[in-house]
Short mmCIF file of N, CA and C in Angstrom, two decimals:
data_model
loop_
_atom_site.label_atom_id
_atom_site.label_comp_id
_atom_site.label_asym_id
_atom_site.label_seq_id
_atom_site.Cartn_x
_atom_site.Cartn_y
_atom_site.Cartn_z
N UNK U 1 0.85 -1.18 0.00
CA UNK U 1 0.00 0.00 0.00
C UNK U 1 0.89 1.24 0.00
N UNK U 2 0.52 2.24 -0.79
CA UNK U 2 1.30 3.48 -0.79
C UNK U 2 1.27 4.14 0.59
N UNK U 3 2.25 4.98 0.83
CA UNK U 3 2.30 5.77 2.04
C UNK U 3 2.49 7.24 1.67
N UNK U 4 2.14 8.11 2.60
CA UNK U 4 2.39 9.54 2.42
C UNK U 4 2.75 10.12 3.76
N UNK U 5 3.36 11.29 3.73
CA UNK U 5 3.80 11.96 4.95
C UNK U 5 3.12 13.31 5.08
N UNK U 6 2.55 13.53 6.25
CA UNK U 6 2.01 14.83 6.62
C UNK U 6 3.03 15.50 7.53
N UNK U 7 3.37 16.75 7.23
CA UNK U 7 4.23 17.54 8.11
C UNK U 7 3.30 18.51 8.83
N UNK U 8 3.16 18.30 10.14
CA UNK U 8 2.23 19.11 10.91
C UNK U 8 2.79 20.50 11.17
N UNK U 9 1.96 21.40 11.71
CA UNK U 9 2.35 22.79 11.92
C UNK U 9 3.62 22.91 12.76
N UNK U 10 3.82 22.00 13.70
CA UNK U 10 5.00 22.08 14.58
C UNK U 10 6.23 21.39 13.97
N UNK U 11 6.10 20.90 12.73
CA UNK U 11 7.22 20.26 12.05
C UNK U 11 7.27 18.75 12.22
N UNK U 12 6.39 18.20 13.04
CA UNK U 12 6.34 16.76 13.23
C UNK U 12 5.92 16.08 11.94
N UNK U 13 6.65 15.06 11.54
CA UNK U 13 6.31 14.30 10.34
C UNK U 13 5.57 13.02 10.73
N UNK U 14 4.45 12.77 10.05
CA UNK U 14 3.67 11.55 10.29
C UNK U 14 3.52 10.82 8.97
N UNK U 15 4.14 9.67 8.85
CA UNK U 15 4.00 8.85 7.67
C UNK U 15 2.90 7.83 7.93
N UNK U 16 1.95 7.77 7.00
CA UNK U 16 0.75 6.94 7.18
C UNK U 16 0.47 6.12 5.92
N UNK U 17 -0.29 5.05 6.08
CA UNK U 17 -0.77 4.31 4.92
C UNK U 17 -1.76 5.18 4.18
N UNK U 18 -1.67 5.15 2.84
CA UNK U 18 -2.49 6.02 2.00
C UNK U 18 -3.15 5.18 0.91
N UNK U 19 -4.32 4.62 1.20
CA UNK U 19 -4.98 3.75 0.22
C UNK U 19 -5.25 4.45 -1.12
N UNK U 20 -4.98 3.74 -2.18
CA UNK U 20 -5.25 4.23 -3.54
C UNK U 20 -6.73 4.55 -3.65
N UNK U 21 -7.03 5.70 -4.25
CA UNK U 21 -8.42 6.11 -4.47
C UNK U 21 -8.96 7.06 -3.42
N UNK U 22 -8.28 7.16 -2.27
CA UNK U 22 -8.72 8.12 -1.26
C UNK U 22 -8.02 9.45 -1.49
N UNK U 23 -8.69 10.53 -1.12
CA UNK U 23 -8.08 11.85 -1.23
C UNK U 23 -7.16 12.08 -0.03
N UNK U 24 -6.28 13.07 -0.16
CA UNK U 24 -5.41 13.44 0.96
C UNK U 24 -6.27 13.83 2.16
N UNK U 25 -7.37 14.50 1.93
CA UNK U 25 -8.28 14.85 3.03
C UNK U 25 -8.82 13.60 3.72
N UNK U 26 -9.28 12.63 2.95
CA UNK U 26 -9.81 11.40 3.54
C UNK U 26 -8.71 10.63 4.30
N UNK U 27 -7.52 10.62 3.75
CA UNK U 27 -6.40 9.95 4.41
C UNK U 27 -6.08 10.65 5.73
N UNK U 28 -6.09 11.98 5.73
CA UNK U 28 -5.85 12.73 6.96
C UNK U 28 -6.88 12.37 8.02
N UNK U 29 -8.14 12.35 7.65
CA UNK U 29 -9.19 12.03 8.61
C UNK U 29 -9.06 10.60 9.12
N UNK U 30 -8.69 9.69 8.25
CA UNK U 30 -8.52 8.27 8.63
C UNK U 30 -7.45 8.12 9.70
N UNK U 31 -6.45 9.01 9.68
CA UNK U 31 -5.32 8.91 10.61
C UNK U 31 -5.29 10.02 11.64
N UNK U 32 -6.44 10.69 11.85
CA UNK U 32 -6.57 11.75 12.86
C UNK U 32 -5.54 12.87 12.70
N UNK U 33 -5.25 13.22 11.45
CA UNK U 33 -4.41 14.37 11.15
C UNK U 33 -5.31 15.60 11.18
N UNK U 34 -4.84 16.69 11.76
CA UNK U 34 -5.65 17.90 11.96
C UNK U 34 -5.81 18.70 10.66
N UNK U 35 -6.63 18.18 9.76
CA UNK U 35 -6.95 18.84 8.50
C UNK U 35 -8.47 18.92 8.44
N UNK U 36 -9.01 20.14 8.48
CA UNK U 36 -10.44 20.31 8.73
C UNK U 36 -11.35 19.72 7.65
N UNK U 37 -11.37 20.29 6.47
CA UNK U 37 -12.28 19.80 5.43
C UNK U 37 -13.73 20.07 5.75
N UNK U 38 -14.07 21.31 6.05
CA UNK U 38 -15.42 21.68 6.49
C UNK U 38 -16.51 21.28 5.50
N UNK U 39 -16.22 21.33 4.20
CA UNK U 39 -17.24 21.01 3.20
C UNK U 39 -17.23 19.51 2.84
N UNK U 40 -16.41 18.75 3.56
CA UNK U 40 -16.33 17.29 3.37
C UNK U 40 -15.93 16.89 1.96
N UNK U 41 -15.08 17.71 1.35
CA UNK U 41 -14.53 17.35 0.05
C UNK U 41 -15.37 17.74 -1.15
N UNK U 42 -16.33 18.64 -0.97
CA UNK U 42 -17.20 19.02 -2.09
C UNK U 42 -16.70 20.25 -2.85
N UNK U 43 -15.46 20.65 -2.60
CA UNK U 43 -14.84 21.78 -3.29
C UNK U 43 -15.62 23.08 -3.08
N UNK U 44 -16.04 23.29 -1.82
CA UNK U 44 -16.81 24.49 -1.50
C UNK U 44 -16.14 25.33 -0.42
N UNK U 45 -14.91 24.98 -0.05
CA UNK U 45 -14.18 25.76 0.95
C UNK U 45 -12.68 25.55 0.73
N UNK U 46 -11.88 26.13 1.59
CA UNK U 46 -10.42 25.97 1.47
C UNK U 46 -9.81 25.43 2.75
N UNK U 47 -10.63 24.80 3.60
CA UNK U 47 -10.14 24.37 4.91
C UNK U 47 -9.29 23.10 4.86
N UNK U 48 -9.16 22.50 3.69
CA UNK U 48 -8.26 21.34 3.56
C UNK U 48 -7.00 21.73 2.79
N UNK U 49 -6.67 23.02 2.84
CA UNK U 49 -5.47 23.55 2.18
C UNK U 49 -4.22 22.85 2.73
N UNK U 50 -3.40 22.33 1.83
CA UNK U 50 -2.11 21.76 2.17
C UNK U 50 -1.06 22.35 1.24
N UNK U 51 0.19 22.29 1.66
CA UNK U 51 1.29 22.74 0.81
C UNK U 51 2.07 21.49 0.40
N UNK U 52 2.06 21.21 -0.89
CA UNK U 52 2.72 20.03 -1.42
C UNK U 52 4.22 20.28 -1.46
N UNK U 53 4.99 19.29 -1.01
CA UNK U 53 6.45 19.40 -1.10
C UNK U 53 6.82 19.67 -2.55
N UNK U 54 7.70 20.64 -2.80
CA UNK U 54 8.04 20.99 -4.19
C UNK U 54 8.50 19.80 -5.04
N UNK U 55 9.12 18.82 -4.44
CA UNK U 55 9.56 17.64 -5.20
C UNK U 55 8.39 16.85 -5.76
N UNK U 56 7.20 17.04 -5.20
CA UNK U 56 6.00 16.30 -5.63
C UNK U 56 5.04 17.13 -6.45
N UNK U 57 5.17 18.44 -6.41
CA UNK U 57 4.17 19.33 -7.02
C UNK U 57 3.94 19.03 -8.50
N UNK U 58 4.98 18.78 -9.26
CA UNK U 58 4.83 18.53 -10.70
C UNK U 58 4.31 17.14 -11.02
N UNK U 59 4.23 16.28 -10.02
CA UNK U 59 3.73 14.92 -10.24
C UNK U 59 2.21 14.84 -10.09
N UNK U 60 1.61 15.92 -9.63
CA UNK U 60 0.16 15.96 -9.45
C UNK U 60 -0.50 16.50 -10.71
N UNK U 61 -1.76 16.12 -10.91
CA UNK U 61 -2.51 16.73 -12.00
C UNK U 61 -2.70 18.21 -11.67
N UNK U 62 -2.81 19.02 -12.68
CA UNK U 62 -2.97 20.46 -12.47
C UNK U 62 -4.29 20.75 -11.77
N UNK U 63 -4.31 21.78 -10.91
CA UNK U 63 -5.58 22.14 -10.27
C UNK U 63 -6.59 22.65 -11.28
N UNK U 64 -7.85 22.37 -11.03
CA UNK U 64 -8.91 22.88 -11.88
C UNK U 64 -9.14 24.36 -11.58
N UNK U 65 -9.88 25.03 -12.43
CA UNK U 65 -10.23 26.42 -12.17
C UNK U 65 -11.01 26.56 -10.86
N UNK U 66 -11.90 25.60 -10.59
CA UNK U 66 -12.68 25.64 -9.35
C UNK U 66 -11.76 25.53 -8.13
N UNK U 67 -10.77 24.63 -8.21
CA UNK U 67 -9.83 24.51 -7.09
C UNK U 67 -9.03 25.80 -6.92
N UNK U 68 -8.58 26.37 -8.03
CA UNK U 68 -7.83 27.64 -7.97
C UNK U 68 -8.67 28.73 -7.31
N UNK U 69 -9.95 28.79 -7.64
CA UNK U 69 -10.85 29.79 -7.05
C UNK U 69 -10.95 29.61 -5.54
N UNK U 70 -11.07 28.36 -5.08
CA UNK U 70 -11.16 28.09 -3.65
C UNK U 70 -9.84 28.38 -2.95
N UNK U 71 -8.73 28.07 -3.62
CA UNK U 71 -7.41 28.34 -3.02
C UNK U 71 -7.21 29.83 -2.77
N UNK U 72 -7.84 30.67 -3.58
CA UNK U 72 -7.73 32.11 -3.37
C UNK U 72 -8.24 32.53 -1.99
N UNK U 73 -9.05 31.68 -1.36
CA UNK U 73 -9.60 31.96 -0.04
C UNK U 73 -8.73 31.43 1.09
N UNK U 74 -7.70 30.67 0.77
CA UNK U 74 -6.87 30.01 1.78
C UNK U 74 -5.89 30.99 2.41
N UNK U 75 -5.66 30.83 3.69
CA UNK U 75 -4.66 31.61 4.41
C UNK U 75 -3.28 31.00 4.18
N UNK U 76 -2.27 31.82 4.00
CA UNK U 76 -0.91 31.32 3.87
C UNK U 76 -0.63 30.61 2.57
N UNK U 77 -1.26 31.05 1.51
CA UNK U 77 -1.12 30.42 0.19
C UNK U 77 0.34 30.44 -0.26
N UNK U 78 0.80 29.32 -0.81
CA UNK U 78 2.15 29.20 -1.34
C UNK U 78 2.09 28.67 -2.76
N UNK U 79 3.21 28.70 -3.45
CA UNK U 79 3.26 28.29 -4.85
C UNK U 79 2.74 26.86 -5.07
N UNK U 80 3.00 25.96 -4.11
CA UNK U 80 2.58 24.56 -4.27
C UNK U 80 1.34 24.23 -3.44
N UNK U 81 0.57 25.24 -3.07
CA UNK U 81 -0.67 25.01 -2.31
C UNK U 81 -1.69 24.27 -3.15
N UNK U 82 -2.36 23.34 -2.50
CA UNK U 82 -3.46 22.58 -3.14
C UNK U 82 -4.52 22.31 -2.08
N UNK U 83 -5.68 21.87 -2.54
CA UNK U 83 -6.73 21.42 -1.63
C UNK U 83 -6.59 19.91 -1.48
N UNK U 84 -6.54 19.47 -0.24
CA UNK U 84 -6.37 18.03 0.03
C UNK U 84 -7.48 17.17 -0.55
N UNK U 85 -8.66 17.74 -0.69
CA UNK U 85 -9.79 16.96 -1.24
C UNK U 85 -9.63 16.69 -2.73
N UNK U 86 -8.72 17.42 -3.37
CA UNK U 86 -8.56 17.29 -4.81
C UNK U 86 -7.34 16.47 -5.22
N UNK U 87 -6.57 16.01 -4.25
CA UNK U 87 -5.42 15.15 -4.54
C UNK U 87 -5.83 13.73 -4.20
N UNK U 88 -5.97 12.89 -5.22
CA UNK U 88 -6.39 11.51 -5.01
C UNK U 88 -5.16 10.61 -5.11
N UNK U 89 -5.02 9.76 -4.11
CA UNK U 89 -3.84 8.90 -4.02
C UNK U 89 -3.82 7.87 -5.13
N UNK U 90 -2.64 7.69 -5.72
CA UNK U 90 -2.38 6.65 -6.71
C UNK U 90 -1.08 5.96 -6.32
N UNK U 91 -0.78 4.85 -6.95
CA UNK U 91 0.50 4.16 -6.71
C UNK U 91 1.66 5.09 -7.04
N UNK U 92 1.50 5.92 -8.07
CA UNK U 92 2.56 6.84 -8.49
C UNK U 92 2.86 7.90 -7.44
N UNK U 93 1.93 8.14 -6.51
CA UNK U 93 2.14 9.14 -5.47
C UNK U 93 2.66 8.54 -4.17
N UNK U 94 3.07 7.27 -4.20
CA UNK U 94 3.65 6.63 -3.02
C UNK U 94 4.84 7.46 -2.55
N UNK U 95 4.79 7.94 -1.30
CA UNK U 95 5.85 8.77 -0.75
C UNK U 95 5.51 10.26 -0.72
N UNK U 96 4.35 10.63 -1.23
CA UNK U 96 3.91 12.03 -1.27
C UNK U 96 4.11 12.70 0.10
N UNK U 97 4.57 13.94 0.07
CA UNK U 97 4.75 14.72 1.30
C UNK U 97 3.97 16.02 1.16
N UNK U 98 3.11 16.29 2.17
CA UNK U 98 2.38 17.55 2.22
C UNK U 98 2.55 18.16 3.60
N UNK U 99 2.57 19.50 3.64
CA UNK U 99 2.70 20.22 4.90
C UNK U 99 1.38 20.91 5.22
N UNK U 100 1.00 20.86 6.47
CA UNK U 100 -0.19 21.58 6.92
C UNK U 100 0.22 23.02 7.19
N UNK U 101 -0.42 23.99 6.56
CA UNK U 101 -0.02 25.39 6.76
C UNK U 101 -0.39 25.89 8.15
N UNK U 102 0.26 26.94 8.56
CA UNK U 102 -0.03 27.56 9.84
C UNK U 102 -1.47 28.05 9.84
N UNK U 103 -2.11 27.98 11.00
CA UNK U 103 -3.50 28.45 11.12
C UNK U 103 -3.56 29.91 11.53
N UNK U 104 -2.42 30.49 11.82
CA UNK U 104 -2.41 31.89 12.26
C UNK U 104 -2.06 32.82 11.13
#
């Protein structure tokens, strides 16, 4: 099974099993990672904002216009910011690293 790493706000790294077909948001919830996802993955908010490690950013499909619009609402936006609900795990993403942005 693929794995991915969440880097929490305090810098703690948590490597977890990441089943193929689940979104980063769903994987976070499965492993009690503090990633909100208020709209439950319906692309109606930016509370599942993550920052993809630059080494992985080009391996993801490009964000849709709808995702880009929601990202405009995210705090602490960075060049590799994405919505966790829109990144779906595949075998090719085994080892993916995402950072949870600061909430302040």
